[in-house]
Short mmCIF file of C-alpha atoms and ligand atoms in Angstrom, two decimals:
data_model
loop_
_atom_site.label_atom_id
_atom_site.label_comp_id
_atom_site.label_asym_id
_atom_site.label_seq_id
_atom_site.Cartn_x
_atom_site.Cartn_y
_atom_site.Cartn_z
CA MET A 1 -0.07 -0.05 -0.61
CA GLU A 2 1.12 3.28 -0.72
CA ASP A 3 1.54 6.24 2.04
CA PHE A 4 -1.20 8.56 2.55
CA THR A 5 -2.56 11.40 3.69
CA PHE A 6 -6.92 11.56 3.73
CA ASN A 7 -8.47 14.31 4.65
CA ASN A 8 -12.08 15.37 2.48
CA PRO A 9 -13.50 18.51 4.49
CA THR A 10 -16.92 18.38 2.67
CA LYS A 11 -19.88 18.56 4.22
CA ILE A 12 -22.39 16.17 2.99
CA ILE A 13 -25.79 17.06 3.96
CA PHE A 14 -27.83 13.99 2.53
CA GLY A 15 -31.42 13.08 1.96
CA LYS A 16 -35.55 14.58 1.10
CA GLY A 17 -35.87 17.72 0.86
CA ARG A 18 -32.69 19.17 2.53
CA GLU A 19 -32.30 21.89 -0.16
CA ARG A 20 -34.18 23.86 2.07
CA GLU A 21 -31.64 23.81 4.30
CA VAL A 22 -29.22 25.46 1.83
CA GLY A 23 -29.49 29.07 3.83
CA LYS A 24 -28.78 28.31 7.33
CA GLU A 25 -25.65 26.12 5.97
CA ALA A 26 -24.45 29.31 3.45
CA SER A 27 -25.09 31.79 6.73
CA ALA A 28 -21.67 30.97 8.00
CA TYR A 29 -19.65 31.82 5.33
CA GLY A 30 -20.52 35.34 5.08
CA LYS A 31 -23.50 37.89 3.29
CA ASN A 32 -23.45 37.62 -0.52
CA ILE A 33 -23.60 34.43 -2.46
CA LEU A 34 -23.18 33.80 -6.28
CA LEU A 35 -25.77 31.43 -6.58
CA HIS A 36 -24.65 29.67 -10.60
CA TYR A 37 -26.09 27.77 -12.25
CA GLY A 38 -26.65 25.98 -15.81
CA GLY A 39 -29.24 26.02 -18.72
CA GLY A 40 -32.27 26.08 -16.95
CA SER A 41 -33.45 23.11 -15.54
CA ILE A 42 -33.04 23.84 -12.02
CA LYS A 43 -36.13 27.02 -13.39
CA LYS A 44 -37.73 24.32 -14.59
CA SER A 45 -37.64 22.13 -12.30
CA GLY A 46 -38.85 24.60 -9.45
CA LEU A 47 -35.07 24.45 -7.32
CA TYR A 48 -34.08 27.35 -8.18
CA ASP A 49 -37.18 28.47 -6.25
CA ARG A 50 -36.72 26.89 -3.30
CA ILE A 51 -33.13 28.10 -3.31
CA VAL A 52 -33.81 31.64 -3.64
CA ALA A 53 -36.15 31.13 -0.64
CA SER A 54 -33.98 29.29 1.44
CA LEU A 55 -31.34 31.99 0.90
CA LYS A 56 -33.02 35.50 1.45
CA GLU A 57 -35.09 33.70 4.94
CA ALA A 58 -31.03 33.13 5.82
CA GLY A 59 -31.13 36.82 5.18
CA LEU A 60 -28.49 36.66 2.44
CA THR A 61 -27.94 38.60 -0.75
CA VAL A 62 -28.10 36.39 -4.18
CA PHE A 63 -26.01 37.68 -7.31
CA GLU A 64 -26.77 35.15 -10.02
CA LEU A 65 -24.97 33.48 -13.29
CA SER A 66 -26.65 31.27 -15.27
CA GLY A 67 -26.10 29.73 -18.39
CA VAL A 68 -22.68 27.16 -17.59
CA LYS A 69 -23.20 24.64 -20.23
CA PRO A 70 -21.86 20.95 -20.68
CA ASN A 71 -17.97 20.95 -21.02
CA PRO A 72 -17.79 24.41 -18.77
CA ARG A 73 -16.64 27.38 -20.79
CA LEU A 74 -13.60 29.44 -19.71
CA SER A 75 -15.51 32.57 -20.97
CA LEU A 76 -17.32 32.49 -18.53
CA VAL A 77 -15.51 31.00 -15.77
CA ARG A 78 -13.88 34.41 -16.41
CA LYS A 79 -16.79 36.60 -16.39
CA GLY A 80 -17.62 34.92 -13.21
CA ILE A 81 -14.29 36.05 -11.60
CA ASP A 82 -14.79 39.87 -12.27
CA LEU A 83 -18.09 39.26 -10.57
CA CYS A 84 -17.03 37.69 -7.64
CA HIS A 85 -14.53 40.77 -7.12
CA LYS A 86 -17.30 43.51 -7.78
CA GLU A 87 -20.03 41.89 -5.81
CA ASN A 88 -17.22 41.30 -2.91
CA ILE A 89 -18.66 37.20 -3.51
CA ASP A 90 -18.40 35.37 -0.21
CA LEU A 91 -19.67 32.02 -1.09
CA ILE A 92 -19.97 30.49 -4.87
CA LEU A 93 -22.89 27.78 -4.88
CA ALA A 94 -23.26 25.43 -7.37
CA VAL A 95 -26.53 24.42 -8.24
CA GLY A 96 -26.15 21.72 -10.67
CA GLY A 97 -24.47 18.61 -11.80
CA GLY A 98 -20.46 18.46 -12.28
CA SER A 99 -20.33 21.40 -15.33
CA VAL A 100 -21.82 23.97 -12.89
CA ILE A 101 -20.21 22.48 -9.79
CA ASP A 102 -16.60 22.36 -11.94
CA SER A 103 -17.41 26.32 -13.41
CA ALA A 104 -17.62 27.33 -9.58
CA LYS A 105 -14.43 25.92 -8.70
CA ALA A 106 -12.71 27.48 -11.36
CA ILE A 107 -13.70 30.62 -10.70
CA ALA A 108 -13.20 30.22 -6.85
CA VAL A 109 -9.44 29.75 -7.37
CA GLY A 110 -9.12 31.98 -10.56
CA TYR A 111 -10.59 34.29 -7.94
CA TYR A 112 -7.46 34.39 -6.53
CA TYR A 113 -4.54 33.64 -8.44
CA LYS A 114 -3.04 36.46 -9.80
CA GLY A 115 -2.57 35.39 -13.63
CA ASP A 116 -4.95 34.32 -16.37
CA VAL A 117 -6.78 30.91 -14.60
CA TRP A 118 -6.26 29.20 -17.57
CA ASP A 119 -2.66 28.95 -16.33
CA LEU A 120 -3.93 26.15 -13.38
CA TYR A 121 -5.31 24.46 -16.45
CA THR A 122 -2.20 23.98 -18.09
CA GLY A 123 -0.05 23.55 -15.17
CA LYS A 124 2.00 26.96 -15.23
CA GLY A 125 0.66 28.42 -12.29
CA SER A 126 -0.07 26.86 -8.96
CA ALA A 127 -3.04 27.63 -6.44
CA ASP A 128 -3.22 27.66 -2.38
CA LYS A 129 -6.40 29.71 -2.01
CA ALA A 130 -10.35 29.39 -3.26
CA LEU A 131 -13.52 31.48 -2.75
CA PRO A 132 -15.67 28.39 -0.39
CA VAL A 133 -17.61 26.49 -3.22
CA ALA A 134 -20.91 24.45 -1.87
CA THR A 135 -23.03 22.57 -4.10
CA VAL A 136 -26.64 21.37 -4.48
CA LEU A 137 -26.23 18.29 -6.46
CA THR A 138 -29.09 17.58 -9.27
CA ILE A 139 -27.01 14.57 -11.61
CA PRO A 140 -25.13 12.16 -9.56
CA ALA A 141 -22.69 11.60 -12.13
CA ALA A 142 -18.91 13.74 -12.17
CA GLY A 143 -18.41 13.87 -8.34
CA SER A 144 -17.58 17.08 -8.66
CA GLU A 145 -19.47 17.75 -5.50
CA SER A 146 -17.05 16.23 -3.49
CA SER A 147 -13.78 15.82 -5.44
CA THR A 148 -10.76 17.61 -6.00
CA GLY A 149 -11.20 18.37 -9.21
CA SER A 150 -12.16 20.63 -11.85
CA VAL A 151 -12.62 20.66 -15.19
CA ILE A 152 -12.74 23.30 -17.74
CA THR A 153 -13.08 23.87 -21.96
CA LYS A 154 -10.49 26.48 -23.20
CA GLU A 155 -12.65 27.69 -26.39
CA GLU A 156 -10.22 29.18 -28.95
CA GLY A 157 -8.33 25.55 -30.39
CA ASN A 158 -10.92 23.27 -27.98
CA PHE A 159 -8.93 22.08 -25.07
CA LYS A 160 -10.37 20.64 -22.24
CA ARG A 161 -8.17 20.18 -19.52
CA PRO A 162 -8.55 19.35 -15.63
CA PHE A 163 -6.59 21.08 -12.87
CA ASP A 164 -6.63 18.88 -9.22
CA HIS A 165 -5.68 20.71 -5.66
CA GLU A 166 -8.05 20.06 -2.60
CA VAL A 167 -8.44 24.06 -1.91
CA LEU A 168 -11.64 23.34 -4.69
CA TYR A 169 -12.89 20.59 -2.23
CA PRO A 170 -16.63 22.31 -1.87
CA VAL A 171 -17.00 22.82 1.97
CA PHE A 172 -20.52 21.62 1.55
CA SER A 173 -23.38 19.57 -0.62
CA ILE A 174 -26.80 19.46 -0.42
CA LEU A 175 -27.97 15.29 -1.93
CA ASN A 176 -30.76 15.35 -2.41
CA PRO A 177 -32.38 12.26 -4.39
CA GLU A 178 -35.23 13.47 -5.56
CA LEU A 179 -33.22 16.12 -7.14
CA ALA A 180 -32.67 13.44 -9.82
CA TYR A 181 -36.53 12.42 -11.07
CA THR A 182 -36.05 14.89 -13.72
CA LEU A 183 -33.29 13.53 -15.46
CA PRO A 184 -33.82 12.60 -19.32
CA ASP A 185 -32.83 8.61 -19.87
CA PHE A 186 -29.48 9.63 -21.61
CA GLN A 187 -27.83 11.82 -18.82
CA VAL A 188 -28.55 9.30 -16.74
CA ALA A 189 -27.02 7.14 -18.18
CA CYS A 190 -23.58 9.28 -18.60
CA GLY A 191 -24.11 9.78 -14.94
CA ILE A 192 -23.58 5.95 -14.04
CA ALA A 193 -20.61 5.73 -16.71
CA ASP A 194 -19.01 8.43 -15.29
CA MET A 195 -19.03 7.05 -11.72
CA THR A 196 -18.32 3.78 -12.78
CA ALA A 197 -15.18 4.87 -14.32
CA HIS A 198 -13.80 6.86 -11.71
CA LEU A 199 -14.24 3.52 -9.78
CA LEU A 200 -12.00 1.72 -12.77
CA GLU A 201 -9.83 4.58 -12.83
CA ARG A 202 -8.49 3.91 -9.27
CA TYR A 203 -8.83 -0.19 -9.56
CA PHE A 204 -6.33 -0.78 -12.15
CA THR A 205 -3.08 0.27 -10.03
CA ASN A 206 0.24 -1.32 -9.37
CA ALA A 207 0.17 -0.72 -5.94
CA LYS A 208 -0.24 -3.93 -3.76
CA PRO A 209 -1.22 -5.51 -2.03
CA VAL A 210 -4.91 -2.94 -1.47
CA GLY A 211 -7.36 -5.38 -0.51
CA LEU A 212 -9.21 -3.38 1.45
CA THR A 213 -9.75 -0.95 -1.01
CA ASP A 214 -10.08 -3.40 -4.14
CA ARG A 215 -13.25 -5.27 -1.95
CA LEU A 216 -14.64 -1.66 -1.68
CA ILE A 217 -14.42 -1.15 -5.00
CA GLU A 218 -15.70 -4.00 -6.14
CA GLY A 219 -18.38 -3.74 -3.93
CA ALA A 220 -19.56 0.04 -5.42
CA LEU A 221 -18.89 -1.43 -9.14
CA LYS A 222 -21.74 -4.13 -8.13
CA ASN A 223 -24.41 -1.55 -6.34
CA ILE A 224 -24.38 0.68 -9.58
CA MET A 225 -24.48 -2.29 -11.61
CA GLU A 226 -27.38 -3.26 -9.59
CA TYR A 227 -29.24 -0.07 -8.81
CA ALA A 228 -28.68 1.26 -13.03
CA PRO A 229 -31.83 -0.35 -14.07
CA VAL A 230 -33.97 0.13 -11.23
CA VAL A 231 -33.18 4.09 -11.75
CA LEU A 232 -33.40 3.45 -15.25
CA SER A 233 -36.85 1.95 -15.53
CA ASP A 234 -38.47 3.71 -12.59
CA ARG A 235 -37.27 7.33 -12.45
CA LYS A 236 -38.94 8.30 -8.92
CA ASN A 237 -37.16 5.20 -7.38
CA TYR A 238 -36.44 7.00 -4.22
CA ASP A 239 -34.02 3.97 -2.68
CA GLY A 240 -32.29 3.47 -6.41
CA TRP A 241 -31.50 6.87 -6.17
CA ALA A 242 -30.01 7.09 -3.24
CA GLU A 243 -27.89 4.19 -3.66
CA ILE A 244 -26.96 5.85 -7.11
CA MET A 245 -26.19 9.14 -5.46
CA TRP A 246 -24.02 8.29 -2.48
CA SER A 247 -22.74 5.65 -4.69
CA GLY A 248 -21.33 8.73 -7.33
CA THR A 249 -20.06 10.33 -4.16
CA PHE A 250 -17.96 7.75 -2.55
CA ALA A 251 -16.55 7.04 -6.28
CA HIS A 252 -15.10 10.49 -6.45
CA ASN A 253 -14.29 11.46 -2.98
CA ASN A 254 -10.68 9.89 -2.81
CA SER A 255 -11.33 7.73 -0.19
CA LEU A 256 -11.11 4.90 -2.56
CA ASN A 257 -8.14 5.96 -3.65
CA THR A 258 -6.03 5.84 -0.46
CA GLY A 259 -2.96 3.93 -0.76
CA ARG A 260 -3.50 3.10 -4.66
CA ILE A 261 -2.57 5.36 -7.58
CA GLY A 262 -5.06 5.71 -9.82
CA ASP A 263 -4.42 5.42 -13.87
CA TRP A 264 -6.32 8.39 -15.12
CA ALA A 265 -5.61 7.71 -18.85
CA SER A 266 -8.68 7.13 -20.38
CA HIS A 267 -10.42 10.31 -18.75
CA ASP A 268 -7.45 12.03 -20.20
CA ILE A 269 -8.27 10.51 -23.03
CA GLU A 270 -11.90 10.89 -23.12
CA HIS A 271 -11.32 15.23 -22.77
CA GLU A 272 -9.74 15.20 -26.28
CA LEU A 273 -13.10 13.66 -27.43
CA SER A 274 -15.27 16.07 -25.42
CA GLY A 275 -12.77 18.94 -25.84
CA ILE A 276 -13.51 18.70 -30.27
CA TYR A 277 -16.42 17.02 -30.58
CA ASP A 278 -18.38 18.62 -27.47
CA ILE A 279 -20.11 14.91 -26.66
CA ALA A 280 -20.96 14.51 -22.98
CA HIS A 281 -18.26 13.35 -20.81
CA GLY A 282 -19.92 9.69 -19.46
CA ALA A 283 -20.84 9.17 -23.17
CA GLY A 284 -17.39 9.13 -24.30
CA LEU A 285 -16.40 6.89 -21.21
CA ALA A 286 -18.54 4.84 -22.54
CA VAL A 287 -16.26 4.25 -25.62
CA ILE A 288 -12.85 4.99 -24.46
CA PHE A 289 -12.79 2.41 -21.39
CA PRO A 290 -13.23 -0.95 -22.96
CA ALA A 291 -10.96 0.22 -25.64
CA TRP A 292 -8.27 1.14 -23.09
CA MET A 293 -9.45 -2.38 -21.30
CA LYS A 294 -8.48 -4.10 -24.84
CA TYR A 295 -5.10 -2.48 -24.51
CA ASN A 296 -3.74 -2.69 -21.79
CA TYR A 297 -5.09 -6.19 -19.80
CA LYS A 298 -1.71 -7.60 -20.41
CA HIS A 299 0.26 -5.42 -17.80
CA ASP A 300 -1.53 -7.29 -15.08
CA ILE A 301 -3.96 -10.18 -16.12
CA LYS A 302 -4.44 -11.54 -12.53
CA LEU A 303 -6.38 -7.68 -11.50
CA PHE A 304 -7.96 -7.79 -14.74
CA ALA A 305 -9.08 -11.68 -14.39
CA GLN A 306 -9.97 -10.79 -10.09
CA TRP A 307 -12.10 -7.46 -11.58
CA ALA A 308 -14.10 -9.76 -14.12
CA VAL A 309 -14.78 -13.04 -11.81
CA ARG A 310 -15.70 -10.48 -9.19
CA VAL A 311 -17.67 -8.02 -10.53
CA MET A 312 -18.58 -8.63 -14.11
CA ASN A 313 -19.20 -12.29 -12.21
CA VAL A 314 -17.62 -14.47 -15.18
CA GLU A 315 -17.37 -17.98 -14.35
CA GLN A 316 -13.26 -18.81 -14.34
CA LYS A 317 -13.86 -22.42 -14.06
CA PHE A 318 -13.32 -23.80 -17.69
CA ARG A 319 -11.61 -20.27 -19.21
CA SER A 320 -7.97 -19.29 -18.96
CA ASP A 321 -7.13 -15.89 -17.82
CA GLU A 322 -7.22 -14.12 -20.89
CA GLU A 323 -10.46 -15.41 -21.80
CA THR A 324 -11.57 -14.35 -18.41
CA VAL A 325 -10.69 -11.08 -18.83
CA LEU A 326 -12.05 -10.96 -22.66
CA ALA A 327 -15.38 -12.21 -21.27
CA GLY A 328 -15.36 -9.83 -18.78
CA ILE A 329 -14.98 -6.60 -21.18
CA ALA A 330 -17.41 -8.43 -23.13
CA ALA A 331 -20.20 -8.13 -20.08
CA PHE A 332 -19.07 -4.47 -19.29
CA GLU A 333 -19.56 -3.60 -22.80
CA GLN A 334 -22.93 -5.17 -22.76
CA PHE A 335 -23.81 -3.17 -19.02
CA LEU A 336 -22.76 -0.08 -20.89
CA GLU A 337 -24.66 -0.50 -23.61
CA SER A 338 -28.03 -1.56 -21.69
CA LEU A 339 -28.17 1.84 -20.38
CA GLY A 340 -28.11 3.26 -23.89
CA LEU A 341 -25.10 4.05 -24.50
CA ALA A 342 -22.58 3.17 -27.91
CA VAL A 343 -19.39 1.47 -27.51
CA ARG A 344 -17.99 2.48 -30.16
CA LEU A 345 -16.92 5.85 -31.94
CA ASP A 346 -19.43 5.93 -34.35
CA GLY A 347 -21.78 5.92 -31.98
CA VAL A 348 -20.73 9.07 -30.23
CA GLY A 349 -20.77 10.44 -33.77
CA ILE A 350 -17.07 10.48 -34.48
CA ASP A 351 -15.34 9.15 -37.37
CA GLU A 352 -11.24 8.24 -37.73
CA SER A 353 -10.29 11.53 -39.26
CA ARG A 354 -9.02 13.57 -35.84
CA LEU A 355 -7.64 10.36 -34.17
CA GLU A 356 -3.96 11.30 -34.51
CA GLU A 357 -4.68 15.05 -33.68
CA MET A 358 -6.41 13.53 -30.38
CA ALA A 359 -3.50 11.81 -29.53
CA ASP A 360 -1.23 14.78 -30.08
CA LYS A 361 -3.22 16.73 -28.33
CA ALA A 362 -3.45 14.37 -25.07
CA THR A 363 -0.18 13.95 -24.93
CA ASN A 364 0.64 17.36 -26.03
CA GLY A 365 2.74 16.96 -29.48
CA ASP A 366 4.15 13.26 -28.17
CA THR A 367 6.05 15.04 -25.13
CA THR A 368 3.92 13.51 -22.23
CA THR A 369 2.14 10.11 -21.11
CA VAL A 370 -0.96 10.12 -20.28
CA GLY A 371 -2.00 7.02 -17.36
CA ASN A 372 -0.32 5.77 -14.54
CA PHE A 373 -0.87 1.71 -14.73
CA VAL A 374 0.42 1.37 -17.79
CA LYS A 375 2.15 5.16 -19.84
CA LEU A 376 0.72 5.70 -23.28
CA LYS A 377 2.57 8.09 -25.65
CA LYS A 378 1.38 9.37 -28.22
CA SER A 379 1.24 5.97 -30.37
CA ASP A 380 -0.69 3.93 -27.51
CA VAL A 381 -3.23 6.65 -27.38
CA TYR A 382 -3.89 6.78 -31.17
CA ASN A 383 -4.07 2.89 -30.82
CA VAL A 384 -6.59 3.11 -27.96
CA LEU A 385 -8.43 5.39 -30.13
CA LYS A 386 -8.17 2.98 -33.03
CA LEU A 387 -9.70 0.06 -30.48
CA ALA A 388 -12.20 2.43 -30.06
CA LEU A 389 -13.50 2.39 -33.62
O1 NZQ B 1 -27.73 22.99 -18.33
P1 NZQ B 1 -29.19 22.62 -17.15
O2 NZQ B 1 -30.32 22.87 -17.50
O3 NZQ B 1 -29.53 22.39 -15.47
O4 NZQ B 1 -28.86 21.23 -17.77
C1 NZQ B 1 -28.34 20.11 -17.31
C2 NZQ B 1 -27.28 19.55 -18.27
O5 NZQ B 1 -27.93 19.99 -19.79
C3 NZQ B 1 -28.82 18.80 -16.93
N1 NZQ B 1 -29.43 18.30 -15.88
C4 NZQ B 1 -28.68 19.08 -14.69
N2 NZQ B 1 -29.58 18.16 -13.50
C5 NZQ B 1 -30.68 17.52 -14.22
C6 NZQ B 1 -30.67 17.83 -15.64
N3 NZQ B 1 -31.61 18.43 -16.18
C7 NZQ B 1 -32.47 17.58 -15.96
N4 NZQ B 1 -32.94 16.99 -14.21
C8 NZQ B 1 -31.50 17.33 -13.41
N5 NZQ B 1 -31.86 17.11 -12.36
O6 NZQ B 1 -27.89 17.49 -17.33
C9 NZQ B 1 -26.68 18.21 -18.31
C10 NZQ B 1 -25.28 17.23 -17.93
O7 NZQ B 1 -25.15 18.29 -17.08
P2 NZQ B 1 -23.59 18.28 -16.44
O8 NZQ B 1 -23.11 19.42 -15.32
O9 NZQ B 1 -22.98 18.59 -17.63
O10 NZQ B 1 -23.30 16.60 -15.95
P3 NZQ B 1 -22.09 15.86 -15.47
O11 NZQ B 1 -22.41 16.00 -14.10
O12 NZQ B 1 -21.94 14.61 -16.13
O13 NZQ B 1 -20.99 16.91 -15.09
C11 NZQ B 1 -19.95 16.41 -16.35
C12 NZQ B 1 -18.91 16.78 -16.70
O14 NZQ B 1 -17.92 17.42 -15.33
C13 NZQ B 1 -16.93 17.19 -15.81
C14 NZQ B 1 -17.01 16.32 -17.18
O15 NZQ B 1 -15.86 16.80 -17.36
C15 NZQ B 1 -17.80 16.90 -17.79
O16 NZQ B 1 -17.68 18.68 -17.96
N6 NZQ B 1 -16.28 16.03 -15.10
C16 NZQ B 1 -16.00 16.55 -13.48
C17 NZQ B 1 -14.85 16.04 -12.42
C18 NZQ B 1 -14.55 16.56 -11.09
N7 NZQ B 1 -14.52 17.55 -11.19
O17 NZQ B 1 -14.37 15.65 -10.48
C19 NZQ B 1 -14.63 14.40 -12.40
C20 NZQ B 1 -15.63 14.38 -14.15
O18 NZQ B 1 -15.17 12.69 -14.54
C21 NZQ B 1 -15.98 14.38 -15.30
O19 NZQ B 1 -14.81 14.85 -15.73
#
């Protein structure tokens, strides 16, 4: 097991109707609140009215910045930083999914950063401070409500890049599973693919032995696979959503990478798909992850066979390790397809014309690698993309 320090300070407030407590919770951080949200789903569902009422009841002053798009854009982040300075914002309240939360985090960290906030996302700058961010989650998916990450797209050049730092942990996150009832099928599926990928990125590690977290990740994966069909077929199943929502947060709150080093190549490669083609992150992961598995399973066939048997329920008795792994990957693809997701690039509208460009961008012109379990060079990334065709 690798050495680690684990300190996730995000306070989780979980359960029915708990968004009504947002005013009381937010008032601990000051008077001026920036309410940050997306394209209007929170207005349609009535959540916006409940949030504003709770904030006003607590005597808080509410400023607003809406219009966050999926694959959140740098231009809105810059606007948000200016607004926070102008209105002396004390807390940014993100109401939405990963895109809104990531945009809020970028504004929060950009507020104190002296240069251009994009420097943080390219590794040119570093941060040690951010405005407090709180969240009300409306889609179980990205795990950003309790993570150190933020992923932003710079429109010029279509670069989608992550920034990770402990100052980005939200101060509190409100998780009401009922808020997921209004999600369309496609977003439910993308969210499930994303949280599944967060667990698999952590699972495929070179650290050994890591028995506790192996078992915890396997359990979380099995729980997601059990409840995904429940929430897809019965959108108002509270118990099903409670399992999925908490699994999505738990998958990415860093408790499951304690003692291990995750891979993350699939995420990095997917960011090139979303950056150029503006597709949903979860939809891209459903295509990239099986291809990444096919390209890399020989690196540790025993670990892949363990996953295939324990998680994908492959019967190993009459199979070699390799046959077991391949059956596990096939079962994983079937699971993704059962959610309604494509597992090949053409299913998300991508042909082979820009594979080389994506491989080049992912590896900064073949000067860096992606992934930790196996370090992939540009030619490897290209091969993974080819396997996804
Ligand atoms: O904008 P609105 O109108 O709110 O609509 C959103 C959006 O169109 C809609 N939606 C959200 N909640 C809803 C709803 N529609 C109806 N009812 C609801 N309750 O869903 C659409 C997608 O929202 P988005 O926030 O983009 O989804 P998600 O949570 O999947 O976030 C994806 C983003 O998170 C990043 C991804 O790269 C992507 O940009 N990630 C962030 C991570 C992190 N910070 O730790 C890790 C993740 O792996 C991921 O990379």
